[in-house]
């Protein structure tokens, strides 16, 4: 499919499913007003000649939009075909100082849409929390109750080819006007004198930008509920680098898979008014990657696109191979679901190989290492709210997760494992412990929640059996907090570390296994 055709599909879907206040009324048929602007009297000042706005000084980068930079200002030139298309705005903290969150911490994401009305382009947030059937009268009622807020308005400064509006968007990055602003996470409003857009780059389906923001913190902060230690005092300034991704959402949303409370997946919840029952139904789609067989007829096939996790540049050399193993440990579960080599770990490209590669780029799933004395790890992801499709994920490893693993293993298994009878634990053993932590966090990024029932699934006799534990591991799921096998006794020779258990294999098969012939989530 060529690009224009793709864009047209996006528009059709976007308009059919998510009419918003910015769009032509009625939602469905006419894409005209959103794309072409006024039928009503023009609002706002008249656009200037193109060359007076985008001067010969401009540095231009062409991708999803043309991005023009002139001095410290940045302009978007939005092709009319993309007005009305749904995009995801995602914000992360890329770098920060001690006590103000951590590099790689997610701030949030939101579906947005650019729409033109007269000589103004509006940036609207799009809500998917109420849904109809997209075709009958109930859809109009849903549309009337589902209006997303306008988060920004930009005068059309000039017009490019095909009347593409040129708007100045600097404040989305250097100020706090982004649909997902970083200021609240940093604890204040950016001071314009000490905040600026550092760089911005356009790619075919996304625009990636970094801004340096300085806030005078008005209170304690902590991104994603994970504050660092050693918080600075309340009035101290904080400077951080915020990363913003604007990504065109997939032309065709992935088929949603309905949640079943017996299998613990993260979900996207919505109210369904388009069903035939005499009430609104609360429904949930599970979060999962889009995985499609290259050869749909084969029992086991390579995927069209594997799930790729990059090991970021800052992950210490000696731990990298264990991080990769923890990622690829999920492959046997995907084989049961019908996929070979479904999940792949790769080194992030070097600066020389790809200077534009960014771990915060919304297209990449990345394992990150954070220099902070926090004894934890986590696995957040971003998904398409229309379908639950996971678009990217992070595995965040704080440095002192090593200390935590060492303490646990020493206290739980020193009597059973001669390698654990002296501190510090040897590197190969620490690597295996880290591999376990990574596999657990990767499970979260694949959509899986915790399964704490798994720690009571095996009997004492089973946990003491070498044969049983070698085959099934030490708990029924690696998504448990069962930790290590302290039930086994010296001389049992039992397996001591968690690995993927029977539940994990089942859950991946249930969530990712293709359902031949399925035409709808039901
Ligand atoms: Zn967990």
Coordinates of C-alpha atoms and ligand atoms in Angstrom, one line a residue:
X1 CA 0.0 0.0 0.0
X2 CA 1.4 3.4 -0.8
X3 CA 1.6 6.1 1.8
X4 CA -1.3 8.1 0.6
X5 CA -3.6 5.1 0.6
X6 CA -2.4 4.3 4.1
X7 CA -3.2 7.7 5.2
X8 CA -6.6 7.5 3.7
X9 CA -7.3 4.2 5.6
X10 CA -6.2 5.9 8.8
X11 CA -8.5 8.8 8.2
X12 CA -11.4 6.6 7.4
X13 CA -10.9 4.5 10.6
X14 CA -10.2 7.6 12.7
X15 CA -13.3 9.4 11.6
X16 CA -15.5 6.4 11.8
X17 CA -14.5 5.4 15.3
X18 CA -13.6 8.5 17.1
X19 CA -15.5 11.6 16.1
X20 CA -14.3 14.5 18.3
X21 CA -15.3 18.1 18.6
X22 CA -12.5 19.0 16.2
X23 CA -13.9 16.8 13.4
X24 CA -16.6 17.4 10.9
X25 CA -19.9 16.7 12.7
X26 CA -21.5 13.3 12.2
X27 CA -18.2 11.6 12.5
X28 CA -18.4 9.2 9.6
X29 CA -18.6 10.3 6.0
X30 CA -17.1 13.6 5.3
X31 CA -13.4 14.1 5.9
X32 CA -13.5 17.4 4.2
X33 CA -13.6 20.0 6.9
X34 CA -10.9 18.6 9.1
X35 CA -8.6 18.4 6.1
X36 CA -9.3 21.5 4.2
X37 CA -10.3 24.1 6.7
X38 CA -12.9 26.7 6.5
X39 CA -16.3 26.7 5.1
X40 CA -17.2 29.1 7.9
X41 CA -15.7 32.5 7.9
X42 CA -11.9 32.2 8.6
X43 CA -11.1 32.6 12.2
X44 CA -7.7 34.1 13.2
X45 CA -5.3 36.1 11.2
X46 CA -4.6 35.4 7.5
X47 CA -1.6 33.2 6.7
X48 CA 1.6 35.0 5.5
X49 CA 3.4 34.1 2.3
X50 CA 5.3 30.7 2.9
X51 CA 8.7 32.2 2.3
X52 CA 8.1 34.9 4.8
X53 CA 7.6 32.3 7.5
X54 CA 9.8 29.3 6.4
X55 CA 12.7 31.5 5.4
X56 CA 15.9 30.4 3.8
X57 CA 17.3 30.2 7.3
X58 CA 15.1 27.2 8.1
X59 CA 16.6 23.8 8.7
X60 CA 14.0 21.3 7.4
X61 CA 13.6 17.7 8.3
X62 CA 10.9 15.7 6.4
X63 CA 9.1 12.8 7.8
X64 CA 5.6 12.3 9.2
X65 CA 5.4 16.1 8.9
X66 CA 7.9 18.6 7.6
X67 CA 9.6 20.0 10.7
X68 CA 11.2 23.4 10.2
X69 CA 13.6 25.0 12.8
X70 CA 14.4 28.6 12.6
X71 CA 16.6 29.9 15.5
X72 CA 14.9 28.6 18.7
X73 CA 11.5 28.2 17.0
X74 CA 10.0 25.0 15.5
X75 CA 7.3 24.7 13.0
X76 CA 5.2 21.8 11.8
X77 CA 3.9 21.7 8.2
X78 CA 1.1 19.2 8.4
X79 CA 0.0 17.4 5.2
X80 CA -3.8 17.9 4.9
X81 CA -4.2 14.1 4.6
X82 CA -2.9 13.7 8.2
X83 CA -5.4 16.3 9.7
X84 CA -7.8 14.1 11.6
X85 CA -5.5 11.1 11.8
X86 CA -5.0 9.6 15.2
X87 CA -1.6 9.8 16.8
X88 CA -0.1 8.9 20.1
X89 CA 1.7 11.5 22.1
X90 CA 4.1 9.9 24.6
X91 CA 6.4 11.6 27.1
X92 CA 9.3 10.2 29.1
X93 CA 12.0 11.7 31.2
X94 CA 15.3 10.9 29.4
X95 CA 17.7 12.4 31.9
X96 CA 17.4 14.0 35.3
X97 CA 19.2 14.8 38.5
X98 CA 19.3 12.9 41.7
X99 CA 16.0 12.9 43.6
X100 CA 13.9 13.9 40.6
X101 CA 12.7 10.7 39.0
X102 CA 15.1 8.8 36.7
X103 CA 16.2 8.6 33.1
X104 CA 13.8 6.4 31.2
X105 CA 10.8 7.0 33.5
X106 CA 7.5 7.2 31.7
X107 CA 5.3 10.3 32.1
X108 CA 2.3 9.2 30.1
X109 CA 0.7 8.9 26.7
X110 CA -2.5 10.2 25.1
X111 CA -4.2 9.8 21.7
X112 CA -4.4 13.1 19.8
X113 CA -5.5 14.5 16.5
X114 CA -4.7 17.7 14.6
X115 CA -7.7 19.5 13.1
X116 CA -7.9 22.7 11.1
X117 CA -10.8 25.2 11.5
X118 CA -10.4 28.4 9.6
X119 CA -6.9 29.8 10.2
X120 CA -6.4 27.8 13.3
X121 CA -5.1 24.3 13.9
X122 CA -6.4 22.6 17.0
X123 CA -4.6 19.8 18.8
X124 CA -7.3 17.6 20.4
X125 CA -7.1 14.7 22.8
X126 CA -9.2 11.8 21.6
X127 CA -11.2 9.6 24.0
X128 CA -11.8 5.9 23.4
X129 CA -13.5 5.2 26.7
X130 CA -17.0 5.1 25.2
X131 CA -17.6 3.1 22.1
X132 CA -20.6 2.4 19.8
X133 CA -20.8 0.1 16.8
X134 CA -19.5 2.7 14.3
X135 CA -22.6 2.6 12.1
X136 CA -26.0 2.8 13.7
X137 CA -27.8 5.6 15.5
X138 CA -26.2 4.7 18.9
X139 CA -22.9 5.9 17.5
X140 CA -24.3 9.4 17.3
X141 CA -25.3 9.2 21.0
X142 CA -21.8 7.9 21.9
X143 CA -20.2 10.7 19.9
X144 CA -22.3 13.3 21.7
X145 CA -20.9 12.1 25.1
X146 CA -17.3 11.4 24.1
X147 CA -15.8 14.8 23.3
X148 CA -12.1 15.0 24.0
X149 CA -10.6 18.3 25.2
X150 CA -8.7 20.7 22.9
X151 CA -5.2 20.8 24.4
X152 CA -3.8 23.4 22.0
X153 CA -4.6 26.0 19.3
X154 CA -2.1 27.3 16.8
X155 CA -2.6 30.0 14.2
X156 CA -1.9 29.0 10.7
X157 CA 1.3 31.1 10.0
X158 CA 1.6 30.1 6.3
X159 CA 0.5 27.4 3.9
X160 CA 2.7 24.9 2.1
X161 CA 1.9 22.5 -0.7
X162 CA -1.8 21.5 -1.0
X163 CA -2.5 24.2 1.6
X164 CA -0.7 22.3 4.3
X165 CA -0.9 24.5 7.4
X166 CA 2.4 25.7 8.9
X167 CA 2.1 26.2 12.6
X168 CA 4.6 27.2 15.3
X169 CA 4.7 24.5 18.0
X170 CA 7.7 25.5 20.1
X171 CA 5.6 25.8 23.3
X172 CA 4.6 22.2 23.1
X173 CA 8.2 21.3 23.8
X174 CA 9.9 24.2 25.5
X175 CA 6.9 25.1 27.7
X176 CA 4.4 23.0 29.4
X177 CA 1.8 22.9 26.7
X178 CA 2.3 19.3 25.6
X179 CA -0.7 17.0 25.7
X180 CA 1.4 15.0 28.2
X181 CA 3.5 17.7 30.0
X182 CA 6.6 16.7 31.9
X183 CA 6.3 19.6 34.4
X184 CA 4.0 17.9 36.9
X185 CA 6.3 14.9 37.2
X186 CA 9.3 17.2 37.7
X187 CA 7.3 19.1 40.3
X188 CA 6.7 22.5 38.8
X189 CA 6.1 24.7 35.7
X190 CA 9.1 25.0 33.3
X191 CA 10.8 28.4 33.5
X192 CA 11.0 29.7 30.0
X193 CA 14.4 31.4 30.6
X194 CA 16.0 28.0 31.5
X195 CA 14.0 25.7 29.2
X196 CA 14.4 25.1 25.5
X197 CA 13.9 22.6 22.7
X198 CA 17.2 20.7 22.3
X199 CA 16.6 18.7 19.2
X200 CA 13.7 17.4 17.1
X201 CA 13.8 14.8 14.3
X202 CA 11.1 13.6 11.9
X203 CA 10.8 9.9 10.9
X204 CA 8.3 8.4 8.4
X205 CA 5.7 7.6 11.1
X206 CA 6.9 9.6 14.1
X207 CA 8.5 12.8 15.4
X208 CA 10.9 12.6 18.2
X209 CA 12.0 15.6 20.3
X210 CA 14.1 16.4 23.3
X211 CA 13.6 19.4 25.5
X212 CA 15.6 20.7 28.4
X213 CA 13.2 21.8 31.1
X214 CA 14.0 23.6 34.4
X215 CA 11.4 23.9 37.1
X216 CA 11.5 25.4 40.5
X217 CA 10.2 22.4 42.4
X218 CA 7.2 23.1 44.6
X219 CA 7.0 19.8 46.3
X220 CA 8.4 16.3 46.4
X221 CA 8.3 14.4 43.1
X222 CA 8.8 10.9 41.8
X223 CA 8.0 9.7 38.3
X224 CA 5.6 6.8 38.2
X225 CA 5.5 6.6 42.0
X226 CA 9.2 5.6 42.2
X227 CA 10.9 8.5 43.9
X228 CA 14.7 8.5 44.2
X229 CA 16.5 8.8 47.5
X230 CA 18.2 11.9 48.6
X231 CA 15.4 14.3 47.5
X232 CA 16.7 17.8 47.1
X233 CA 15.0 20.6 49.1
X234 CA 11.6 21.8 48.0
X235 CA 12.8 25.2 46.6
X236 CA 15.7 23.8 44.6
X237 CA 15.6 24.0 40.8
X238 CA 15.5 20.8 38.8
X239 CA 16.7 20.5 35.3
X240 CA 15.7 17.4 33.2
X241 CA 15.5 16.3 29.6
X242 CA 12.0 15.4 28.5
X243 CA 11.5 13.2 25.5
X244 CA 8.3 13.6 23.4
X245 CA 7.3 11.1 20.8
X246 CA 4.4 11.8 18.4
X247 CA 3.6 8.5 16.5
X248 CA 1.0 7.8 13.9
X249 CA -1.2 5.0 15.2
X250 CA -1.4 1.8 13.1
X251 CA -3.5 2.2 10.0
X252 CA -5.5 -0.9 11.0
X253 CA -6.0 -1.4 14.7
X254 CA -5.0 -4.8 15.9
X255 CA -8.0 -7.1 16.6
X256 CA -8.7 -6.8 20.3
X257 CA -8.8 -9.8 22.6
X258 CA -11.4 -9.8 25.3
X259 CA -10.1 -10.1 28.9
X260 CA -10.9 -13.2 31.0
X261 CA -10.4 -12.6 34.7
X262 CA -8.8 -16.1 35.0
X263 CA -5.8 -15.0 33.0
X264 CA -4.0 -12.0 34.4
X265 CA -3.3 -9.5 31.6
X266 CA -3.2 -5.7 31.8
X267 CA -6.2 -4.3 30.0
X268 CA -7.7 -1.3 28.3
X269 CA -11.2 -0.8 29.6
X270 CA -14.1 0.8 27.7
X271 CA -17.9 1.1 27.8
X272 CA -19.6 -0.6 24.9
X273 CA -22.9 0.8 23.8
X274 CA -22.9 -1.1 20.5
X275 CA -24.1 -4.5 21.9
X276 CA -27.5 -6.0 21.8
X277 CA -28.0 -6.4 25.5
X278 CA -30.2 -3.9 27.3
X279 CA -27.4 -2.2 29.1
X280 CA -24.0 -0.6 28.6
X281 CA -21.3 -3.2 28.9
X282 CA -17.9 -2.7 30.4
X283 CA -15.4 -4.5 28.3
X284 CA -11.7 -4.9 28.5
X285 CA -9.1 -5.8 25.8
X286 CA -5.9 -7.3 26.9
X287 CA -2.6 -5.6 26.3
X288 CA -0.4 -7.6 23.9
X289 CA 2.0 -7.2 21.1
X290 CA 0.7 -7.7 17.5
X291 CA 2.1 -11.0 16.5
X292 CA 1.1 -12.6 13.2
X293 CA 2.3 -15.8 11.6
X294 CA 4.4 -15.5 8.5
X295 CA 2.8 -18.8 7.4
X296 CA -0.7 -18.9 8.9
X297 CA -1.1 -22.5 7.9
X298 CA 2.0 -23.8 9.8
X299 CA 1.6 -25.1 13.3
X300 CA 4.7 -23.2 14.3
X301 CA 5.8 -20.2 12.2
X302 CA 8.2 -17.3 12.4
X303 CA 6.3 -14.0 13.1
X304 CA 5.8 -11.4 10.4
X305 CA 7.5 -9.0 12.8
X306 CA 9.2 -10.3 15.9
X307 CA 9.0 -8.6 19.2
X308 CA 12.4 -6.8 19.5
X309 CA 14.0 -5.6 22.7
X310 CA 17.1 -3.5 22.5
X311 CA 19.6 -3.6 25.3
X312 CA 20.4 0.0 25.8
X313 CA 23.9 1.5 25.5
X314 CA 24.2 2.2 29.2
X315 CA 23.6 -1.4 30.4
X316 CA 26.9 -2.6 32.0
X317 CA 28.9 -4.9 29.7
X318 CA 29.1 -7.7 32.2
X319 CA 25.4 -8.0 32.6
X320 CA 24.3 -7.6 29.0
X321 CA 24.3 -11.3 28.0
X322 CA 22.2 -12.1 31.1
X323 CA 19.7 -9.4 30.2
X324 CA 19.4 -10.8 26.7
X325 CA 18.8 -14.3 28.1
X326 CA 16.1 -13.1 30.4
X327 CA 14.4 -11.5 27.3
X328 CA 14.7 -14.6 25.1
X329 CA 13.6 -17.0 27.9
X330 CA 10.1 -16.3 26.8
X331 CA 10.6 -17.9 23.4
X332 CA 9.5 -21.5 24.5
X333 CA 6.2 -20.0 25.7
X334 CA 5.6 -18.4 22.3
X335 CA 6.5 -21.7 20.6
X336 CA 3.5 -23.2 22.4
X337 CA 1.4 -20.3 21.0
X338 CA 2.6 -21.2 17.5
X339 CA 5.6 -18.8 17.0
X340 CA 9.3 -19.5 16.5
X341 CA 11.8 -16.7 17.4
X342 CA 8.9 -14.5 18.5
X343 CA 11.0 -12.4 20.8
X344 CA 14.5 -11.2 20.1
X345 CA 17.1 -9.3 22.1
X346 CA 19.5 -7.0 20.3
X347 CA 22.3 -4.6 21.3
X348 CA 21.2 -1.0 20.7
X349 CA 23.1 0.4 17.7
X350 CA 26.2 2.4 18.6
X351 CA 26.4 6.2 18.0
X352 CA 28.4 5.5 14.9
X353 CA 25.9 2.9 13.6
X354 CA 22.9 5.1 14.1
X355 CA 23.3 8.6 15.6
X356 CA 19.5 9.0 15.5
X357 CA 18.7 6.0 17.7
X358 CA 17.1 6.9 20.9
X359 CA 16.0 4.6 23.7
X360 CA 13.0 6.9 24.3
X361 CA 11.9 6.7 20.7
X362 CA 8.3 5.4 20.9
X363 CA 9.0 2.7 18.3
X364 CA 11.5 0.8 20.4
X365 CA 11.2 -1.5 23.3
X366 CA 14.4 -1.1 25.4
X367 CA 16.0 -2.6 28.5
X368 CA 17.5 0.4 30.5
X369 CA 19.9 0.6 33.4
X370 CA 19.4 3.4 35.9
X371 CA 22.2 4.7 38.1
X372 CA 20.2 5.1 41.3
X373 CA 20.4 3.2 44.6
X374 CA 17.0 1.7 44.2
X375 CA 16.5 -2.0 44.8
X376 CA 13.9 -2.6 42.2
X377 CA 13.0 -3.1 38.5
X378 CA 9.9 -2.5 36.5
X379 CA 8.4 -3.2 33.1
X380 CA 6.0 -0.5 31.9
X381 CA 4.5 -0.4 28.3
X382 CA 2.6 1.8 26.0
X383 CA -0.4 0.4 24.1
X384 CA -2.9 1.6 21.5
X385 CA -6.0 2.4 23.5
X386 CA -8.2 1.3 20.5
X387 CA -7.0 -2.3 20.5
X388 CA -4.6 -3.0 23.4
X389 CA -1.7 -3.4 21.0
X390 CA 1.5 -2.9 22.8
X391 CA 3.5 -0.3 20.8
X392 CA 6.7 -0.2 22.9
X393 CA 7.9 -1.2 26.4
X394 CA 10.7 -0.6 28.8
X395 CA 12.5 -2.8 31.2
X396 CA 13.9 -0.5 33.9
X397 CA 16.7 -2.0 36.0
X398 CA 17.9 0.1 38.9
X399 CA 21.5 -0.5 39.9
X400 CA 20.7 -1.8 43.3
X401 CA 18.4 -4.5 42.1
X402 CA 21.7 -6.5 42.2
X403 CA 22.0 -5.9 45.9
X404 CA 18.4 -7.0 46.4
X405 CA 19.0 -10.2 44.4
X406 CA 22.2 -10.9 46.4
X407 CA 20.5 -10.5 49.7
X408 CA 17.5 -12.7 48.8
X409 CA 19.6 -15.5 47.4
X410 CA 22.1 -15.4 50.2
X411 CA 19.4 -15.5 52.9
X412 CA 17.3 -18.1 51.1
X413 CA 19.8 -20.4 49.4
X414 CA 23.2 -20.1 51.1
X415 CA 22.5 -23.4 52.9
X416 CA 21.7 -25.1 49.6
X417 CA 24.2 -23.6 47.2
X418 CA 28.0 -23.6 48.0
X419 CA 28.4 -20.6 45.6
X420 CA 26.2 -18.5 47.9
X421 CA 28.2 -19.1 51.1
X422 CA 30.5 -16.1 50.6
X423 CA 29.8 -12.5 49.7
X424 CA 29.9 -10.9 47.2
X425 CA 28.2 -13.7 45.2
X426 CA 30.2 -14.7 42.1
X427 CA 29.4 -13.0 38.8
X428 CA 27.9 -16.0 37.0
X429 CA 25.5 -16.5 39.8
X430 CA 24.6 -12.8 40.0
X431 CA 24.0 -13.0 36.2
X432 CA 21.5 -15.8 36.6
X433 CA 19.7 -13.8 39.4
X434 CA 19.5 -10.8 37.1
X435 CA 18.3 -13.0 34.3
X436 CA 15.4 -14.0 36.5
X437 CA 14.5 -10.4 37.3
X438 CA 14.6 -9.5 33.6
X439 CA 12.4 -12.4 32.6
X440 CA 9.8 -11.3 35.2
X441 CA 9.8 -7.7 34.0
X442 CA 9.6 -8.8 30.3
X443 CA 6.5 -10.8 31.4
X444 CA 5.0 -7.5 32.5
X445 CA 5.9 -5.8 29.2
X446 CA 4.2 -8.7 27.3
X447 CA 1.0 -7.8 29.1
X448 CA 1.1 -10.1 32.1
X449 CA 0.2 -9.1 35.6
X450 CA 1.4 -10.8 38.7
X451 CA 0.1 -14.3 39.6
X452 CA 0.7 -14.6 43.3
X453 CA -1.3 -17.8 43.5
X454 CA 1.4 -19.5 41.7
X455 CA 3.6 -19.7 44.8
X456 CA 1.1 -22.1 46.5
X457 CA 0.7 -24.4 43.4
X458 CA 3.6 -26.8 44.1
X459 CA 3.8 -29.1 47.1
X460 CA 6.7 -29.4 49.5
X461 CA 7.5 -32.8 48.0
X462 CA 7.5 -31.4 44.5
X463 CA 9.8 -28.5 45.5
X464 CA 12.2 -30.9 47.0
X465 CA 12.3 -33.1 43.9
X466 CA 15.2 -32.5 41.5
X467 CA 13.3 -34.0 38.6
X468 CA 10.1 -32.0 39.2
X469 CA 11.9 -28.6 39.7
X470 CA 14.2 -29.0 36.7
X471 CA 11.1 -29.5 34.6
X472 CA 8.6 -27.1 36.1
X473 CA 10.8 -24.6 38.0
X474 CA 10.2 -23.6 41.6
X475 CA 6.8 -21.8 41.2
X476 CA 4.0 -22.1 38.7
X477 CA 4.7 -18.7 37.2
X478 CA 7.6 -16.4 37.0
X479 CA 5.1 -13.6 37.4
X480 CA 5.0 -14.5 41.1
X481 CA 7.0 -13.2 44.0
X482 CA 7.9 -16.7 45.1
X483 CA 11.7 -16.0 44.7
X484 CA 14.0 -18.9 45.3
X485 CA 13.5 -22.4 46.4
X486 CA 14.1 -22.2 50.2
X487 CA 11.8 -25.2 50.7
X488 CA 14.4 -27.7 49.3
X489 CA 16.8 -29.1 51.8
X490 CA 20.6 -29.7 51.5
X491 CA 21.1 -32.9 49.6
X492 CA 17.8 -32.7 47.6
X493 CA 19.7 -31.3 44.6
X494 CA 16.6 -29.4 43.6
X495 CA 16.5 -26.5 41.2
X496 CA 16.7 -23.2 43.1
X497 CA 15.9 -20.4 40.7
X498 CA 12.5 -19.5 39.2
X499 CA 12.0 -20.0 35.5
X500 CA 9.0 -19.8 33.2
X501 CA 6.3 -22.0 34.8
X502 CA 3.3 -23.9 33.4
X503 CA 1.1 -20.9 34.0
X504 CA 3.3 -18.6 31.9
X505 CA 3.3 -21.0 29.0
X506 CA -0.5 -21.2 29.2
X507 CA -1.0 -17.4 29.6
X508 CA 1.1 -16.7 26.5
X509 CA -0.7 -19.3 24.5
X510 CA -4.1 -17.9 25.6
X511 CA -3.2 -14.3 24.9
X512 CA -1.0 -14.6 21.7
X513 CA -2.1 -17.9 20.1
X514 CA -4.0 -17.1 16.8
X515 CA -7.7 -17.9 16.8
X516 CA -8.3 -19.1 13.2
X517 CA -11.5 -17.8 11.7
X518 CA -12.2 -15.3 14.4
X519 CA -13.8 -12.2 12.8
X520 CA -14.5 -10.2 16.0
X521 CA -13.4 -10.1 19.6
X522 CA -16.4 -12.1 20.5
Ligands
LIG1 ZN1 6.4 -7.7 39.0

